[in-house]
Short mmCIF file of C-alpha atoms in Angstrom, two decimals:
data_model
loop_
_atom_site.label_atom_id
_atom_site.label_comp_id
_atom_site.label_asym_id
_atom_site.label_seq_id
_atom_site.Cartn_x
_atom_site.Cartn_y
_atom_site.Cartn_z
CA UNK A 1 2.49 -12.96 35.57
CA UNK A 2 -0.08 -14.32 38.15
CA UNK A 3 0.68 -16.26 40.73
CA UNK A 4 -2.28 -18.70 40.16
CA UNK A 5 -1.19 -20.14 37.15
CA UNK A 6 0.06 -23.38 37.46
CA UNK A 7 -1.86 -26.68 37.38
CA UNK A 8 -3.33 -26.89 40.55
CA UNK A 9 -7.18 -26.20 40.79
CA UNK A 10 -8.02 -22.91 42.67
CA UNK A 11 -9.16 -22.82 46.07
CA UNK A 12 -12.35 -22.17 46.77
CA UNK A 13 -14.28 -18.99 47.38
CA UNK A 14 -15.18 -19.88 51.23
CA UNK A 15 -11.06 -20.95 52.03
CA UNK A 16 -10.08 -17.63 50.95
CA UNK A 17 -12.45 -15.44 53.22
CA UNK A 18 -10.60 -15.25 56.37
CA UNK A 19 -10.87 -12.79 59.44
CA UNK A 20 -7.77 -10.60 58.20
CA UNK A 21 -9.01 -7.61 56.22
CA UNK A 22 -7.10 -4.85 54.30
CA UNK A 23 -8.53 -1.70 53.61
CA UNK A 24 -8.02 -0.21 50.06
CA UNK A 25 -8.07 3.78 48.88
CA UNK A 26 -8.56 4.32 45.52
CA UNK A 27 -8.36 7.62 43.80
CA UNK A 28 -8.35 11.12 44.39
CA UNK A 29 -11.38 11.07 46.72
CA UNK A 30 -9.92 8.40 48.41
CA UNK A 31 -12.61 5.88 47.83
CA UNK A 32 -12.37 3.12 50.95
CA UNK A 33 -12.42 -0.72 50.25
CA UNK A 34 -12.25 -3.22 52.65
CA UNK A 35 -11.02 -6.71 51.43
CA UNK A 36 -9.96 -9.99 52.71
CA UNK A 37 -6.53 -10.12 52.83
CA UNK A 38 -6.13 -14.01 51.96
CA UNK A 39 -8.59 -13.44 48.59
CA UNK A 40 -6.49 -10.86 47.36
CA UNK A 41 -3.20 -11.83 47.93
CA UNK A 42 -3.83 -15.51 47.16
CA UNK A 43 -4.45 -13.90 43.31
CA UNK A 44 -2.45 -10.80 43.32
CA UNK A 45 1.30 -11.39 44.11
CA UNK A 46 1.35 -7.45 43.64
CA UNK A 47 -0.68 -7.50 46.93
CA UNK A 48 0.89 -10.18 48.69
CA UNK A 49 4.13 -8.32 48.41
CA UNK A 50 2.73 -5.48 50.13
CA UNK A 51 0.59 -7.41 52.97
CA UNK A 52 2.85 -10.28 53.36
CA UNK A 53 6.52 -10.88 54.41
CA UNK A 54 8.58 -13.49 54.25
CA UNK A 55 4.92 -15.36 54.42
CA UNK A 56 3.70 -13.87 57.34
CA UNK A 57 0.49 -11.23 57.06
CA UNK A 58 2.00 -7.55 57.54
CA UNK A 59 1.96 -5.21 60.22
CA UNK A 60 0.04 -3.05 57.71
CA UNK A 61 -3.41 -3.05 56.55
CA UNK A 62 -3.81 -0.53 54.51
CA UNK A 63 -2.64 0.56 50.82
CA UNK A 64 -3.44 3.44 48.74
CA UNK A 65 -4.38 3.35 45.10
CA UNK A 66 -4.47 7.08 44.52
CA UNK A 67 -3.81 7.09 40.79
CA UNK A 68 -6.41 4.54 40.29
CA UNK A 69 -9.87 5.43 39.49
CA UNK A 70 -12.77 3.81 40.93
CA UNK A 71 -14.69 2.07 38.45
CA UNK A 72 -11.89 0.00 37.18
CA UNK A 73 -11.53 -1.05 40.90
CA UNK A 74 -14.54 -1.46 41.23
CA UNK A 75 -14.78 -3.76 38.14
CA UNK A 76 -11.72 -5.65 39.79
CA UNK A 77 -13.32 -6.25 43.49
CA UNK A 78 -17.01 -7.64 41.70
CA UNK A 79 -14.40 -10.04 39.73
CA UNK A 80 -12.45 -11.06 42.83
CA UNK A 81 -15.26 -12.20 44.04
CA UNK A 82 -17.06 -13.60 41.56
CA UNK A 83 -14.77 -14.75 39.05
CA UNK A 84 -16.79 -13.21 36.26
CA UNK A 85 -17.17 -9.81 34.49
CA UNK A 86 -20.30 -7.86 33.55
CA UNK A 87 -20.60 -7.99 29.60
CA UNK A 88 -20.32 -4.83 27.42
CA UNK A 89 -23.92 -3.90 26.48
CA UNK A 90 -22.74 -1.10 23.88
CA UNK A 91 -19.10 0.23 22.88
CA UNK A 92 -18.66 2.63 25.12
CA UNK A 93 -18.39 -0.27 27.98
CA UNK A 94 -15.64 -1.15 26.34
CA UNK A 95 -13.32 1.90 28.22
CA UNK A 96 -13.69 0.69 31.62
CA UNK A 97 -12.75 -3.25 30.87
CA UNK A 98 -9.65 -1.62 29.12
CA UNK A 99 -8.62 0.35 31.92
CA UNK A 100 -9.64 -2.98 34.13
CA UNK A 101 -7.24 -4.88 31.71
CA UNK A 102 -4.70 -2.22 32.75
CA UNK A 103 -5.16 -2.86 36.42
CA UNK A 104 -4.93 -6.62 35.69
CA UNK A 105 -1.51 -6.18 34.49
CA UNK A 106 -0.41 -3.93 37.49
CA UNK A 107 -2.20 -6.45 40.05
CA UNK A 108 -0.25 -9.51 38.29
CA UNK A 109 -3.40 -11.12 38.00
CA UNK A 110 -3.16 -13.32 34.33
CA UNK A 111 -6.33 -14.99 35.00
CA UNK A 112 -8.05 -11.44 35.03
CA UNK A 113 -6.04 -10.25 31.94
CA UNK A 114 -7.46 -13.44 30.19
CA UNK A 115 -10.90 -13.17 31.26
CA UNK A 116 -11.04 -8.96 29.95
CA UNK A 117 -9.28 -9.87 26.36
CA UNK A 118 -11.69 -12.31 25.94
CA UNK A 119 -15.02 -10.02 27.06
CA UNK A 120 -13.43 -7.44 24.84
CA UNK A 121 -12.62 -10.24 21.77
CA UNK A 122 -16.04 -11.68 22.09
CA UNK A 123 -17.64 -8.04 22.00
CA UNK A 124 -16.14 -7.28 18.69
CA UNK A 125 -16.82 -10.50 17.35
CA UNK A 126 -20.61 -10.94 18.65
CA UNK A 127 -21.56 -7.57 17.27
CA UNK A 128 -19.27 -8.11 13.93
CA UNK A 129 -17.36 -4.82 14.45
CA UNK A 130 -13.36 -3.57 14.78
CA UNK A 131 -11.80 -1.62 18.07
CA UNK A 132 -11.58 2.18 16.89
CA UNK A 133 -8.34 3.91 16.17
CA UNK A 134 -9.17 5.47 19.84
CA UNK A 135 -9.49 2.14 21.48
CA UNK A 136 -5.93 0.74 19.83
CA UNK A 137 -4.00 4.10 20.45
CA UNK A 138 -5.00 3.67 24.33
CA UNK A 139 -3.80 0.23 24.55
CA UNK A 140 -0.91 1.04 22.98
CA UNK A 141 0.15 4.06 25.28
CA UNK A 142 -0.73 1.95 28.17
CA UNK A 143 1.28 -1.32 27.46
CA UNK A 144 4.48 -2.78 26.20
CA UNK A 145 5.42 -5.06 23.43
CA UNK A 146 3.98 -8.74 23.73
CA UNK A 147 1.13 -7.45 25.43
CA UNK A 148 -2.02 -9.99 24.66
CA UNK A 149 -5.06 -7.06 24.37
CA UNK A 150 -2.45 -5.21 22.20
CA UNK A 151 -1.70 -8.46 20.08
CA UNK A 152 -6.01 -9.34 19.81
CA UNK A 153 -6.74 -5.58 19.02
CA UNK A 154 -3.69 -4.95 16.43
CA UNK A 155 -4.78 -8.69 14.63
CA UNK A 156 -8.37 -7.28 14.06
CA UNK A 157 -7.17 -4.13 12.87
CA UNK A 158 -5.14 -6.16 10.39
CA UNK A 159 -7.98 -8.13 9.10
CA UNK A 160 -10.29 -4.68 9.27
CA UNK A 161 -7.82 -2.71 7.06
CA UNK A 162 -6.67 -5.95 4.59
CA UNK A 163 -10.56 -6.53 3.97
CA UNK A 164 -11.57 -2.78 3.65
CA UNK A 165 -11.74 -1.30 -0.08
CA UNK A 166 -9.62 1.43 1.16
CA UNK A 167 -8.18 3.32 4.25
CA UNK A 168 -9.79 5.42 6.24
CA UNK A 169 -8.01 8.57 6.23
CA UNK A 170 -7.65 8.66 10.07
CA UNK A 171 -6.35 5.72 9.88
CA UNK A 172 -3.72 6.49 7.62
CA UNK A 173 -2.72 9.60 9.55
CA UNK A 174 -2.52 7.04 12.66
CA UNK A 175 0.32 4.41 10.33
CA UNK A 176 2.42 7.44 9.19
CA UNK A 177 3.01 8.36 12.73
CA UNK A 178 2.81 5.18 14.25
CA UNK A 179 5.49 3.01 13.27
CA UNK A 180 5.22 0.19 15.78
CA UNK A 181 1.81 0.13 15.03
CA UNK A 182 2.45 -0.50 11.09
CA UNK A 183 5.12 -3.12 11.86
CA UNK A 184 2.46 -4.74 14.41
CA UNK A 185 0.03 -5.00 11.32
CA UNK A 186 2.37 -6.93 8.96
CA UNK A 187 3.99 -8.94 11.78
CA UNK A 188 0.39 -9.84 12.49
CA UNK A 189 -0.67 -10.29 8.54
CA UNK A 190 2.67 -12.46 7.90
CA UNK A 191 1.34 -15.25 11.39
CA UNK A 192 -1.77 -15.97 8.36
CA UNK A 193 0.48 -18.12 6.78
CA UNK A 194 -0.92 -17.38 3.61
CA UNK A 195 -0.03 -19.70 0.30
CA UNK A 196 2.02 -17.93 -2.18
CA UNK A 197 -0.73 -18.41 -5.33
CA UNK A 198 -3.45 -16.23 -2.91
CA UNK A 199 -0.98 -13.25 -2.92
CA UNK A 200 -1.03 -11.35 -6.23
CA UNK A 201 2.65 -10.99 -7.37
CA UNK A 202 3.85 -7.52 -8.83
CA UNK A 203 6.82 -9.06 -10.50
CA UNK A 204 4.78 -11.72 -12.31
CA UNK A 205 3.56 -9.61 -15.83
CA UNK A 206 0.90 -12.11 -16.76
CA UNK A 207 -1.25 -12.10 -13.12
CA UNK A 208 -3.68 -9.46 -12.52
CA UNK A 209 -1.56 -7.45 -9.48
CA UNK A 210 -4.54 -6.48 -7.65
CA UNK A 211 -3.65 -2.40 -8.16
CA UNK A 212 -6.87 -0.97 -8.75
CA UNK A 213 -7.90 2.62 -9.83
CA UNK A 214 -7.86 3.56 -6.26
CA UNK A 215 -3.44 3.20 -6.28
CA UNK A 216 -1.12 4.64 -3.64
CA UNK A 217 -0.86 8.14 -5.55
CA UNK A 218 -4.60 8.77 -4.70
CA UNK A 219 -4.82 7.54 -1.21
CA UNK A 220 -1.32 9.79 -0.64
CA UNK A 221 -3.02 12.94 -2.15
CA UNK A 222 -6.79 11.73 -0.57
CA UNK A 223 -8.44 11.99 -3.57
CA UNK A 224 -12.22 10.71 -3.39
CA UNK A 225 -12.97 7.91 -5.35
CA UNK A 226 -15.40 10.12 -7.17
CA UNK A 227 -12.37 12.13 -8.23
CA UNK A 228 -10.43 9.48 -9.27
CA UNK A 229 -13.38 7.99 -11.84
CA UNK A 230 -13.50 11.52 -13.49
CA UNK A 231 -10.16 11.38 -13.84
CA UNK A 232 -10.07 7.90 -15.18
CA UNK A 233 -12.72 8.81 -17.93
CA UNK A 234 -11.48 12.44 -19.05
CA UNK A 235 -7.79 10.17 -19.31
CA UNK A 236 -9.66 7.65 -21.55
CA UNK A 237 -11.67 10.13 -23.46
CA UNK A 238 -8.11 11.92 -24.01
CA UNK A 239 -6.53 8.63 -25.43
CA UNK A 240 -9.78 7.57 -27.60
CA UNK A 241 -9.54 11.44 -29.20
CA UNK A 242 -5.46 10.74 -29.98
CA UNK A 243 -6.00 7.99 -31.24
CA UNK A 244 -8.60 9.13 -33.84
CA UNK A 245 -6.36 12.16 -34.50
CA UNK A 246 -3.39 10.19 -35.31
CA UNK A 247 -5.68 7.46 -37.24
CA UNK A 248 -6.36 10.42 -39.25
CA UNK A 249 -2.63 11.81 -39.57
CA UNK A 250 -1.48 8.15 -40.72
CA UNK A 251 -4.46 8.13 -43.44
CA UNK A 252 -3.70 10.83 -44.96
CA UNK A 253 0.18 10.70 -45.11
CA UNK A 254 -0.13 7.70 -47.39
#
């Protein structure tokens, strides 16, 4: 995907500034960046295809971005020259470094894409929270299978929803119409590897099967769990009061 990723070290910062400079407009406002061309196209083969041919610097200087937006971009220029990105302070960073991510991919920049999964990763994991159902819906609508912030955000989701007690309902609305997304979550939950005797098995009579009061039926009608205790004692009580009745039945027939 980039073109910097085989084992020879980078160049450095100061051999990529030359005199040739490329001037950049991003957006609908047409927001003007001016770049050196070597820098950019020594990371981006997206860019070198555009300012270079055949090897040789282009005739033309300038490009136009207009369906880009500017803070991604500009997110992508403080990287270019810095090699390092601003960390989220609060969820809501989070958007931009996606969208970044997104630009990444379009550049053909892998070292970028690595660098944003793992801001985004380490986030999540510093601050011992899941991406939203938002977050994961706009990955997915804005990349393709085998896509490495789909595969990090899908694998938390899978340990979010295997640990939780229960489903969020949005969440469930998201799996019935999602498909891929549902497949993504047990292709992700089957790469555990887990051992046979940690799985409950359904077919084996004398294990506990792990169904608890809170079964399919109820999180298919979206019964509270409230509900589902009343109903679990006014089901008992029921049974107890049979039982007594035909205790009494039995006693007296004989």
């Amino acid at each position: 995907m980039s073109s910097t990723t085989s084992d020879k070290p980078e160049k450095p910062l100061n051999e990529l500034l030359s005199t040739a400079l490329v001037h950049i407009y991003v957006g609908e406002e047409n927001t003007h960046w001016i770049l050196h061309e070597r820098l950019l196209c020594y990371h981006s083969s997206f860019f070198r295809s555009i300012f270079y041919s055949k090897g040789e610097s282009s005739s033309s200087k300038s490009f136009g971005l207009p369906d880009s937006d500017d803070t991604p971009f500009e997110l992508f220029v403080g990287w270019l020259y810095s090699k390092a990105l601003r960390y989220p302070e609060a969820e809501k960073d989070i958007g931009p470094l996606l969208d970044l991510y997104f630009l990444s991919e379009q550049f053909k920049i892998q070292k970028l894409s690595d660098d944003v999964v793992e801001t985004v990763r380490a986030f999540y994991h510093n601050n011992e929270t899941y991406p939203g159902l938002r977050r994961v819906q706009y990955v997915y609508a804005n990349t393709e299978e085998d896509n490495q912030m789909r595969e990090m955000m899908v694998n938390s989701i899978a340990r979010y929803l295997t640990l939780s007690d229960a489903i969020p309902q949005h969440w469930e609305n998201a799996l019935k119409k999602n498909g891929q997304l549902s497949v993504d979550i047990i292709r992700s939950i089957q790469q555990w590897h887990l051992e046979g005797r940690s799985v409950p098995d359904a077919r084996d009579v004398s294990q506990d099967r792990g169904r608890e009061k809170t079964g399919f039926s109820a999180v298919e009608e979206g019964k509270s769990l409230a509900d589902i205790k009343k109903e679990d004692v006014d089901l008992d009580h029921s049974q107890t009061n049979g039982s007594q009745t035909n205790g009494s039945q039995t006693n007296g027939g004989s």
